[in-house]
Amino acid sequence: MNKKIMAVAAHADDIELNVGGVLSKYLDNGYEVVYVMSTNNFAGCWSKVRKDGSVNIERAVPEVIMPQRKLEADTAAKALGTEAIHLDHPQRHYNLPGGAVQELRHGCPDAPGVAPGTPTILTAHEDPEAVNRVKELILNNDPECVMTHGMDQQDMEHLGTAILVTKAYWKAVEEGYQGAMLQWRSGFTFLGYANCGWETFIDISGYLEKKVELVAMHACQFACPYDKSLSFYRRALEWGTACGCRAAEVFTFVQRPAYAALYPALTLELINNSR
């Protein structure tokens, strides 16, 4: 295995929000980052600060939001010493001029900028070609660890990404890959606290501010990224308190190695921090 961490997320800003501290920490410790976006980021809103300091949130059409969100992901990836890989699976809906939302479903018009026949992120895990593409990314990079969304999601694009990456991971294992897989955890959702449990953590006490800097690169989503009341900041501190440090990012194992001594530094830290 190589001294690499692969992070695969649905949307621009998901990697920074969930593992920005871990990636910054291990980058400083000689690791390389493999930064993968599963969707084309062509849906969503644009947040802008008004002159009075309030935040205006506007729906944006794909032609406007997609290049901006991809640019911000590329910028954050560059700050992590790498280039973003865009798988470009379309999201489940997008905004139309005038504010209406077009869902992607059977019989709907072709989505702008999407090649016909491209599976959405909701069904990509059912497409052998899409699964094999992620499997090959894992095998070709041979990272110590693959990180992605957990299965506790209320966001279906996060869940679709988690299933896609998990299927690809197990196919890679069948072909000899020996790295670990981790799913990062969400904060509280309407699914309840039981779906937000975690098994291990990484101390990011010295990297919380770097995490904030990475999140700030996604300016169209975070008009005021340095506000310490934002959930991603508070969650890192809350997890830190639970883990006995200032700030932490937490995970569950998809595969728990049987013999810790056989695995390199990243996995060892995770095993040592297991509860």
PDB file of C-alpha atoms in Angstrom:
ATOM      1  CA  MET A   1       0.000   0.000   0.000  1.00  0.00           C
ATOM      2  CA  ASN A   2       1.009   3.583  -0.608  1.00  0.00           C
ATOM      3  CA  LYS A   3       0.993   6.439   1.899  1.00  0.00           C
ATOM      4  CA  LYS A   4      -2.251   7.745   0.483  1.00  0.00           C
ATOM      5  CA  ILE A   5      -5.773   8.424   1.714  1.00  0.00           C
ATOM      6  CA  MET A   6      -8.631   8.301  -0.782  1.00  0.00           C
ATOM      7  CA  ALA A   7     -11.722  10.344   0.074  1.00  0.00           C
ATOM      8  CA  VAL A   8     -14.848   9.961  -2.080  1.00  0.00           C
ATOM      9  CA  ALA A   9     -17.769  12.313  -1.513  1.00  0.00           C
ATOM     10  CA  ALA A  10     -20.997  13.256  -3.230  1.00  0.00           C
ATOM     11  CA  HIS A  11     -20.740  17.036  -3.297  1.00  0.00           C
ATOM     12  CA  ALA A  12     -18.151  19.776  -3.358  1.00  0.00           C
ATOM     13  CA  ASP A  13     -17.526  20.629   0.338  1.00  0.00           C
ATOM     14  CA  ASP A  14     -18.449  17.152   1.693  1.00  0.00           C
ATOM     15  CA  ILE A  15     -14.809  16.069   1.931  1.00  0.00           C
ATOM     16  CA  GLU A  16     -13.775  19.237   3.746  1.00  0.00           C
ATOM     17  CA  LEU A  17     -16.734  19.147   6.124  1.00  0.00           C
ATOM     18  CA  ASN A  18     -16.173  15.529   7.105  1.00  0.00           C
ATOM     19  CA  VAL A  19     -12.446  14.782   6.807  1.00  0.00           C
ATOM     20  CA  GLY A  20     -10.784  18.127   6.157  1.00  0.00           C
ATOM     21  CA  GLY A  21      -8.916  17.850   9.446  1.00  0.00           C
ATOM     22  CA  VAL A  22      -7.751  14.264   8.893  1.00  0.00           C
ATOM     23  CA  LEU A  23      -6.531  14.951   5.364  1.00  0.00           C
ATOM     24  CA  SER A  24      -4.655  18.065   6.496  1.00  0.00           C
ATOM     25  CA  LYS A  25      -3.053  16.167   9.368  1.00  0.00           C
ATOM     26  CA  TYR A  26      -1.872  13.269   7.249  1.00  0.00           C
ATOM     27  CA  LEU A  27      -0.754  15.541   4.425  1.00  0.00           C
ATOM     28  CA  ASP A  28       1.636  17.088   6.954  1.00  0.00           C
ATOM     29  CA  ASN A  29       2.785  13.570   7.830  1.00  0.00           C
ATOM     30  CA  GLY A  30       3.873  12.707   4.302  1.00  0.00           C
ATOM     31  CA  TYR A  31       0.673  11.231   2.886  1.00  0.00           C
ATOM     32  CA  GLU A  32      -0.875  11.942  -0.495  1.00  0.00           C
ATOM     33  CA  VAL A  33      -4.574  12.637  -0.923  1.00  0.00           C
ATOM     34  CA  VAL A  34      -6.824  11.157  -3.613  1.00  0.00           C
ATOM     35  CA  TYR A  35      -9.821  13.518  -3.834  1.00  0.00           C
ATOM     36  CA  VAL A  36     -12.882  12.156  -5.660  1.00  0.00           C
ATOM     37  CA  MET A  37     -16.247  13.832  -6.389  1.00  0.00           C
ATOM     38  CA  SER A  38     -18.994  11.371  -7.301  1.00  0.00           C
ATOM     39  CA  THR A  39     -21.575  13.859  -8.659  1.00  0.00           C
ATOM     40  CA  ASN A  40     -21.383  16.570 -11.264  1.00  0.00           C
ATOM     41  CA  ASN A  41     -22.422  19.212  -8.705  1.00  0.00           C
ATOM     42  CA  PHE A  42     -24.965  20.764 -11.062  1.00  0.00           C
ATOM     43  CA  ALA A  43     -27.669  21.351  -8.468  1.00  0.00           C
ATOM     44  CA  GLY A  44     -27.976  23.623  -5.490  1.00  0.00           C
ATOM     45  CA  CYS A  45     -28.040  27.185  -4.291  1.00  0.00           C
ATOM     46  CA  TRP A  46     -25.568  30.051  -4.125  1.00  0.00           C
ATOM     47  CA  SER A  47     -25.149  31.928  -0.846  1.00  0.00           C
ATOM     48  CA  LYS A  48     -23.991  35.540  -0.927  1.00  0.00           C
ATOM     49  CA  VAL A  49     -23.539  38.139   1.798  1.00  0.00           C
ATOM     50  CA  ARG A  50     -25.655  41.254   1.397  1.00  0.00           C
ATOM     51  CA  LYS A  51     -24.332  44.711   2.220  1.00  0.00           C
ATOM     52  CA  ASP A  52     -26.158  44.620   5.544  1.00  0.00           C
ATOM     53  CA  GLY A  53     -24.366  41.414   6.521  1.00  0.00           C
ATOM     54  CA  SER A  54     -27.312  39.081   6.010  1.00  0.00           C
ATOM     55  CA  VAL A  55     -27.012  36.086   3.698  1.00  0.00           C
ATOM     56  CA  ASN A  56     -29.044  35.734   0.513  1.00  0.00           C
ATOM     57  CA  ILE A  57     -29.535  32.182  -0.796  1.00  0.00           C
ATOM     58  CA  GLU A  58     -30.541  31.857  -4.445  1.00  0.00           C
ATOM     59  CA  ARG A  59     -31.355  28.785  -6.511  1.00  0.00           C
ATOM     60  CA  ALA A  60     -28.884  28.471  -9.382  1.00  0.00           C
ATOM     61  CA  VAL A  61     -29.247  26.742 -12.743  1.00  0.00           C
ATOM     62  CA  PRO A  62     -26.691  24.078 -13.736  1.00  0.00           C
ATOM     63  CA  GLU A  63     -24.844  26.347 -16.161  1.00  0.00           C
ATOM     64  CA  VAL A  64     -24.093  28.687 -13.255  1.00  0.00           C
ATOM     65  CA  ILE A  65     -23.637  26.466 -10.211  1.00  0.00           C
ATOM     66  CA  MET A  66     -21.777  23.502 -11.733  1.00  0.00           C
ATOM     67  CA  PRO A  67     -18.637  25.331 -12.919  1.00  0.00           C
ATOM     68  CA  GLN A  68     -18.474  27.263  -9.650  1.00  0.00           C
ATOM     69  CA  ARG A  69     -18.779  24.211  -7.396  1.00  0.00           C
ATOM     70  CA  LYS A  70     -16.273  22.262  -9.486  1.00  0.00           C
ATOM     71  CA  LEU A  71     -13.877  25.211  -9.361  1.00  0.00           C
ATOM     72  CA  GLU A  72     -14.168  25.343  -5.577  1.00  0.00           C
ATOM     73  CA  ALA A  73     -13.581  21.580  -5.307  1.00  0.00           C
ATOM     74  CA  ASP A  74     -10.539  21.900  -7.567  1.00  0.00           C
ATOM     75  CA  THR A  75      -9.208  24.739  -5.420  1.00  0.00           C
ATOM     76  CA  ALA A  76      -9.639  22.766  -2.188  1.00  0.00           C
ATOM     77  CA  ALA A  77      -8.050  19.689  -3.742  1.00  0.00           C
ATOM     78  CA  LYS A  78      -5.072  21.799  -4.802  1.00  0.00           C
ATOM     79  CA  ALA A  79      -4.707  23.034  -1.213  1.00  0.00           C
ATOM     80  CA  LEU A  80      -4.473  19.357  -0.244  1.00  0.00           C
ATOM     81  CA  GLY A  81      -1.690  18.820  -2.761  1.00  0.00           C
ATOM     82  CA  THR A  82      -3.744  17.029  -5.383  1.00  0.00           C
ATOM     83  CA  GLU A  83      -6.267  17.358  -8.221  1.00  0.00           C
ATOM     84  CA  ALA A  84      -9.954  16.574  -7.939  1.00  0.00           C
ATOM     85  CA  ILE A  85     -11.281  13.569  -9.827  1.00  0.00           C
ATOM     86  CA  HIS A  86     -14.839  14.200 -11.027  1.00  0.00           C
ATOM     87  CA  LEU A  87     -16.910  11.067 -11.730  1.00  0.00           C
ATOM     88  CA  ASP A  88     -19.737  13.345 -12.947  1.00  0.00           C
ATOM     89  CA  HIS A  89     -22.769  11.268 -12.058  1.00  0.00           C
ATOM     90  CA  PRO A  90     -25.705  13.681 -12.270  1.00  0.00           C
ATOM     91  CA  GLN A  91     -27.497  14.642  -9.106  1.00  0.00           C
ATOM     92  CA  ARG A  92     -31.116  13.601  -8.587  1.00  0.00           C
ATOM     93  CA  HIS A  93     -32.535  16.992  -9.590  1.00  0.00           C
ATOM     94  CA  TYR A  94     -31.500  20.429 -10.799  1.00  0.00           C
ATOM     95  CA  ASN A  95     -32.883  23.953 -10.873  1.00  0.00           C
ATOM     96  CA  LEU A  96     -34.697  25.420 -13.858  1.00  0.00           C
ATOM     97  CA  PRO A  97     -34.812  29.117 -14.772  1.00  0.00           C
ATOM     98  CA  GLY A  98     -37.472  30.717 -12.625  1.00  0.00           C
ATOM     99  CA  GLY A  99     -36.825  28.542  -9.589  1.00  0.00           C
ATOM    100  CA  ALA A 100     -38.658  25.306 -10.439  1.00  0.00           C
ATOM    101  CA  VAL A 101     -36.888  21.995  -9.768  1.00  0.00           C
ATOM    102  CA  GLN A 102     -36.560  19.276 -12.412  1.00  0.00           C
ATOM    103  CA  GLU A 103     -36.214  15.764 -11.014  1.00  0.00           C
ATOM    104  CA  LEU A 104     -34.266  13.173 -12.976  1.00  0.00           C
ATOM    105  CA  ARG A 105     -36.520  10.204 -13.551  1.00  0.00           C
ATOM    106  CA  HIS A 106     -37.700   7.974 -16.400  1.00  0.00           C
ATOM    107  CA  GLY A 107     -39.052  10.046 -19.285  1.00  0.00           C
ATOM    108  CA  CYS A 108     -37.689  13.389 -18.111  1.00  0.00           C
ATOM    109  CA  PRO A 109     -35.811  15.691 -20.514  1.00  0.00           C
ATOM    110  CA  ASP A 110     -32.067  15.145 -20.926  1.00  0.00           C
ATOM    111  CA  ALA A 111     -30.237  17.038 -18.211  1.00  0.00           C
ATOM    112  CA  PRO A 112     -27.940  19.864 -19.353  1.00  0.00           C
ATOM    113  CA  GLY A 113     -24.325  18.797 -19.788  1.00  0.00           C
ATOM    114  CA  VAL A 114     -25.036  15.114 -19.043  1.00  0.00           C
ATOM    115  CA  ALA A 115     -24.249  12.425 -21.608  1.00  0.00           C
ATOM    116  CA  PRO A 116     -27.290  10.278 -22.418  1.00  0.00           C
ATOM    117  CA  GLY A 117     -27.337   7.049 -20.453  1.00  0.00           C
ATOM    118  CA  THR A 118     -25.163   8.316 -17.596  1.00  0.00           C
ATOM    119  CA  PRO A 119     -26.555   6.851 -14.357  1.00  0.00           C
ATOM    120  CA  THR A 120     -27.439   9.307 -11.637  1.00  0.00           C
ATOM    121  CA  ILE A 121     -25.639   8.985  -8.336  1.00  0.00           C
ATOM    122  CA  LEU A 122     -28.766   7.263  -6.980  1.00  0.00           C
ATOM    123  CA  THR A 123     -28.331   4.298  -9.335  1.00  0.00           C
ATOM    124  CA  ALA A 124     -24.599   4.379 -10.121  1.00  0.00           C
ATOM    125  CA  HIS A 125     -23.999   1.517  -7.681  1.00  0.00           C
ATOM    126  CA  GLU A 126     -26.182  -0.685  -9.918  1.00  0.00           C
ATOM    127  CA  ASP A 127     -24.080   0.098 -13.007  1.00  0.00           C
ATOM    128  CA  PRO A 128     -21.116  -2.328 -13.407  1.00  0.00           C
ATOM    129  CA  GLU A 129     -19.069   0.205 -15.356  1.00  0.00           C
ATOM    130  CA  ALA A 130     -19.501   2.856 -12.658  1.00  0.00           C
ATOM    131  CA  VAL A 131     -18.550   0.410  -9.882  1.00  0.00           C
ATOM    132  CA  ASN A 132     -15.521  -0.833 -11.800  1.00  0.00           C
ATOM    133  CA  ARG A 133     -14.348   2.738 -12.395  1.00  0.00           C
ATOM    134  CA  VAL A 134     -14.156   3.354  -8.651  1.00  0.00           C
ATOM    135  CA  LYS A 135     -12.618  -0.094  -8.084  1.00  0.00           C
ATOM    136  CA  GLU A 136      -9.841   0.754 -10.552  1.00  0.00           C
ATOM    137  CA  LEU A 137      -9.217   4.064  -8.776  1.00  0.00           C
ATOM    138  CA  ILE A 138      -8.724   2.121  -5.551  1.00  0.00           C
ATOM    139  CA  LEU A 139      -6.456  -0.502  -7.109  1.00  0.00           C
ATOM    140  CA  ASN A 140      -4.378   1.978  -9.123  1.00  0.00           C
ATOM    141  CA  ASN A 141      -3.776   4.282  -6.136  1.00  0.00           C
ATOM    142  CA  ASP A 142      -3.549   1.481  -3.533  1.00  0.00           C
ATOM    143  CA  PRO A 143      -4.238   3.836  -0.591  1.00  0.00           C
ATOM    144  CA  GLU A 144      -3.902   2.810   3.033  1.00  0.00           C
ATOM    145  CA  CYS A 145      -7.486   3.842   3.548  1.00  0.00           C
ATOM    146  CA  VAL A 146     -10.624   4.675   1.569  1.00  0.00           C
ATOM    147  CA  MET A 147     -13.030   7.119   3.244  1.00  0.00           C
ATOM    148  CA  THR A 148     -16.586   7.956   2.237  1.00  0.00           C
ATOM    149  CA  HIS A 149     -20.073   8.746   3.539  1.00  0.00           C
ATOM    150  CA  GLY A 150     -21.782   6.490   6.056  1.00  0.00           C
ATOM    151  CA  MET A 151     -24.999   4.560   5.588  1.00  0.00           C
ATOM    152  CA  ASP A 152     -26.873   6.720   8.121  1.00  0.00           C
ATOM    153  CA  GLN A 153     -27.791   9.314   5.539  1.00  0.00           C
ATOM    154  CA  GLN A 154     -30.964  11.269   4.970  1.00  0.00           C
ATOM    155  CA  ASP A 155     -29.322  12.751   1.858  1.00  0.00           C
ATOM    156  CA  MET A 156     -29.866  10.109  -0.827  1.00  0.00           C
ATOM    157  CA  GLU A 157     -26.893  11.327  -2.873  1.00  0.00           C
ATOM    158  CA  HIS A 158     -24.630  10.693   0.125  1.00  0.00           C
ATOM    159  CA  LEU A 159     -26.170   7.242   0.514  1.00  0.00           C
ATOM    160  CA  GLY A 160     -25.820   6.477  -3.192  1.00  0.00           C
ATOM    161  CA  THR A 161     -22.152   7.429  -3.007  1.00  0.00           C
ATOM    162  CA  ALA A 162     -21.625   5.252   0.068  1.00  0.00           C
ATOM    163  CA  ILE A 163     -23.120   2.214  -1.661  1.00  0.00           C
ATOM    164  CA  LEU A 164     -21.140   2.847  -4.864  1.00  0.00           C
ATOM    165  CA  VAL A 165     -17.827   3.140  -3.026  1.00  0.00           C
ATOM    166  CA  THR A 166     -18.516   0.203  -0.709  1.00  0.00           C
ATOM    167  CA  LYS A 167     -19.319  -2.094  -3.637  1.00  0.00           C
ATOM    168  CA  ALA A 168     -16.165  -0.936  -5.409  1.00  0.00           C
ATOM    169  CA  TYR A 169     -14.126  -1.477  -2.237  1.00  0.00           C
ATOM    170  CA  TRP A 170     -15.197  -5.094  -1.866  1.00  0.00           C
ATOM    171  CA  LYS A 171     -14.460  -5.756  -5.547  1.00  0.00           C
ATOM    172  CA  ALA A 172     -10.995  -4.288  -5.005  1.00  0.00           C
ATOM    173  CA  VAL A 173     -10.520  -6.531  -1.943  1.00  0.00           C
ATOM    174  CA  GLU A 174     -11.443  -9.537  -4.073  1.00  0.00           C
ATOM    175  CA  GLU A 175      -8.618  -8.538  -6.422  1.00  0.00           C
ATOM    176  CA  GLY A 176      -6.039  -8.239  -3.652  1.00  0.00           C
ATOM    177  CA  TYR A 177      -6.473  -4.780  -2.149  1.00  0.00           C
ATOM    178  CA  GLN A 178      -5.528  -4.825   1.549  1.00  0.00           C
ATOM    179  CA  GLY A 179      -6.340  -1.301   2.719  1.00  0.00           C
ATOM    180  CA  ALA A 180      -9.005  -0.322   5.222  1.00  0.00           C
ATOM    181  CA  MET A 181     -12.301   1.380   4.529  1.00  0.00           C
ATOM    182  CA  LEU A 182     -13.937   3.933   6.817  1.00  0.00           C
ATOM    183  CA  GLN A 183     -17.253   5.696   6.683  1.00  0.00           C
ATOM    184  CA  TRP A 184     -17.398   9.117   8.293  1.00  0.00           C
ATOM    185  CA  ARG A 185     -20.292   9.872  10.578  1.00  0.00           C
ATOM    186  CA  SER A 186     -23.024  12.472  10.501  1.00  0.00           C
ATOM    187  CA  GLY A 187     -24.285  14.591  13.303  1.00  0.00           C
ATOM    188  CA  PHE A 188     -27.852  14.244  14.513  1.00  0.00           C
ATOM    189  CA  THR A 189     -30.473  13.667  11.810  1.00  0.00           C
ATOM    190  CA  PHE A 190     -34.189  12.869  12.002  1.00  0.00           C
ATOM    191  CA  LEU A 191     -33.108   9.210  11.791  1.00  0.00           C
ATOM    192  CA  GLY A 192     -32.095   9.484  15.441  1.00  0.00           C
ATOM    193  CA  TYR A 193     -28.882   9.339  17.436  1.00  0.00           C
ATOM    194  CA  ALA A 194     -28.577   5.571  17.027  1.00  0.00           C
ATOM    195  CA  ASN A 195     -27.673   6.148  13.380  1.00  0.00           C
ATOM    196  CA  CYS A 196     -24.910   8.561  14.309  1.00  0.00           C
ATOM    197  CA  GLY A 197     -22.777   6.189  16.384  1.00  0.00           C
ATOM    198  CA  TRP A 198     -19.073   5.787  15.722  1.00  0.00           C
ATOM    199  CA  GLU A 199     -16.323   3.276  16.466  1.00  0.00           C
ATOM    200  CA  THR A 200     -13.084   5.213  16.162  1.00  0.00           C
ATOM    201  CA  PHE A 201     -11.713   8.734  15.796  1.00  0.00           C
ATOM    202  CA  ILE A 202      -8.746  10.777  14.650  1.00  0.00           C
ATOM    203  CA  ASP A 203      -7.582  13.682  16.791  1.00  0.00           C
ATOM    204  CA  ILE A 204      -7.584  16.865  14.661  1.00  0.00           C
ATOM    205  CA  SER A 205      -6.964  19.281  17.533  1.00  0.00           C
ATOM    206  CA  GLY A 206      -4.160  21.045  15.685  1.00  0.00           C
ATOM    207  CA  TYR A 207      -6.019  21.062  12.371  1.00  0.00           C
ATOM    208  CA  LEU A 208      -9.475  22.440  13.120  1.00  0.00           C
ATOM    209  CA  GLU A 209      -8.530  25.867  11.785  1.00  0.00           C
ATOM    210  CA  LYS A 210      -7.106  24.272   8.630  1.00  0.00           C
ATOM    211  CA  LYS A 211     -10.395  22.401   8.219  1.00  0.00           C
ATOM    212  CA  VAL A 212     -12.228  25.744   8.411  1.00  0.00           C
ATOM    213  CA  GLU A 213      -9.889  27.203   5.760  1.00  0.00           C
ATOM    214  CA  LEU A 214     -10.716  24.319   3.436  1.00  0.00           C
ATOM    215  CA  VAL A 215     -14.448  24.745   4.003  1.00  0.00           C
ATOM    216  CA  ALA A 216     -14.067  28.473   3.281  1.00  0.00           C
ATOM    217  CA  MET A 217     -12.894  27.611  -0.242  1.00  0.00           C
ATOM    218  CA  HIS A 218     -16.484  26.595  -0.956  1.00  0.00           C
ATOM    219  CA  ALA A 219     -17.617  30.192  -0.912  1.00  0.00           C
ATOM    220  CA  CYS A 220     -20.873  29.683  -2.805  1.00  0.00           C
ATOM    221  CA  GLN A 221     -22.075  27.371  -0.024  1.00  0.00           C
ATOM    222  CA  PHE A 222     -20.530  29.073   2.998  1.00  0.00           C
ATOM    223  CA  ALA A 223     -20.859  32.826   2.891  1.00  0.00           C
ATOM    224  CA  CYS A 224     -19.650  33.073   6.522  1.00  0.00           C
ATOM    225  CA  PRO A 225     -17.390  30.014   6.976  1.00  0.00           C
ATOM    226  CA  TYR A 226     -15.562  31.337  10.052  1.00  0.00           C
ATOM    227  CA  ASP A 227     -18.728  31.494  12.139  1.00  0.00           C
ATOM    228  CA  LYS A 228     -17.999  29.128  15.030  1.00  0.00           C
ATOM    229  CA  SER A 229     -21.682  28.420  15.518  1.00  0.00           C
ATOM    230  CA  LEU A 230     -21.799  26.459  12.246  1.00  0.00           C
ATOM    231  CA  SER A 231     -22.622  22.803  12.757  1.00  0.00           C
ATOM    232  CA  PHE A 232     -19.424  21.376  11.266  1.00  0.00           C
ATOM    233  CA  TYR A 233     -17.305  23.410  13.693  1.00  0.00           C
ATOM    234  CA  ARG A 234     -19.406  22.629  16.753  1.00  0.00           C
ATOM    235  CA  ARG A 235     -19.544  18.948  15.829  1.00  0.00           C
ATOM    236  CA  ALA A 236     -15.748  18.667  15.664  1.00  0.00           C
ATOM    237  CA  LEU A 237     -15.504  20.193  19.149  1.00  0.00           C
ATOM    238  CA  GLU A 238     -18.282  17.996  20.529  1.00  0.00           C
ATOM    239  CA  TRP A 239     -16.613  14.883  19.177  1.00  0.00           C
ATOM    240  CA  GLY A 240     -13.315  16.091  20.573  1.00  0.00           C
ATOM    241  CA  THR A 241     -14.846  16.358  24.032  1.00  0.00           C
ATOM    242  CA  ALA A 242     -16.202  12.813  23.700  1.00  0.00           C
ATOM    243  CA  CYS A 243     -12.785  11.551  22.558  1.00  0.00           C
ATOM    244  CA  GLY A 244     -10.690  13.383  25.162  1.00  0.00           C
ATOM    245  CA  CYS A 245      -9.123  15.960  22.856  1.00  0.00           C
ATOM    246  CA  ARG A 246      -9.948  19.417  21.510  1.00  0.00           C
ATOM    247  CA  ALA A 247     -11.431  18.334  18.165  1.00  0.00           C
ATOM    248  CA  ALA A 248     -11.961  15.067  16.331  1.00  0.00           C
ATOM    249  CA  GLU A 249     -13.425  13.450  13.232  1.00  0.00           C
ATOM    250  CA  VAL A 250     -15.128  10.101  13.769  1.00  0.00           C
ATOM    251  CA  PHE A 251     -15.719   6.953  11.749  1.00  0.00           C
ATOM    252  CA  THR A 252     -17.014   3.416  11.592  1.00  0.00           C
ATOM    253  CA  PHE A 253     -15.025   0.548  10.094  1.00  0.00           C
ATOM    254  CA  VAL A 254     -16.236  -1.267   7.005  1.00  0.00           C
ATOM    255  CA  GLN A 255     -13.418  -3.759   7.506  1.00  0.00           C
ATOM    256  CA  ARG A 256     -11.672  -4.119  10.822  1.00  0.00           C
ATOM    257  CA  PRO A 257      -8.174  -5.560  10.296  1.00  0.00           C
ATOM    258  CA  ALA A 258      -7.548  -8.749  12.256  1.00  0.00           C
ATOM    259  CA  TYR A 259      -3.932  -7.983  13.093  1.00  0.00           C
ATOM    260  CA  ALA A 260      -3.160  -4.352  13.800  1.00  0.00           C
ATOM    261  CA  ALA A 261       0.600  -4.850  13.621  1.00  0.00           C
ATOM    262  CA  LEU A 262       0.351  -5.667   9.921  1.00  0.00           C
ATOM    263  CA  TYR A 263      -1.128  -2.305   9.045  1.00  0.00           C
ATOM    264  CA  PRO A 264       0.596   1.069   8.655  1.00  0.00           C
ATOM    265  CA  ALA A 265       0.342   4.247  10.687  1.00  0.00           C
ATOM    266  CA  LEU A 266      -3.066   5.553   9.634  1.00  0.00           C
ATOM    267  CA  THR A 267      -4.907   2.319  10.346  1.00  0.00           C
ATOM    268  CA  LEU A 268      -2.974   1.815  13.575  1.00  0.00           C
ATOM    269  CA  GLU A 269      -4.122   5.182  14.902  1.00  0.00           C
ATOM    270  CA  LEU A 270      -7.699   4.281  14.097  1.00  0.00           C
ATOM    271  CA  ILE A 271      -7.443   0.910  15.808  1.00  0.00           C
ATOM    272  CA  ASN A 272      -5.789   2.401  18.880  1.00  0.00           C
ATOM    273  CA  ASN A 273      -8.611   4.960  19.127  1.00  0.00           C
ATOM    274  CA  SER A 274     -11.369   2.376  18.829  1.00  0.00           C
ATOM    275  CA  ARG A 275     -13.867   2.214  21.624  1.00  0.00           C
TER     276      ARG A 275
END
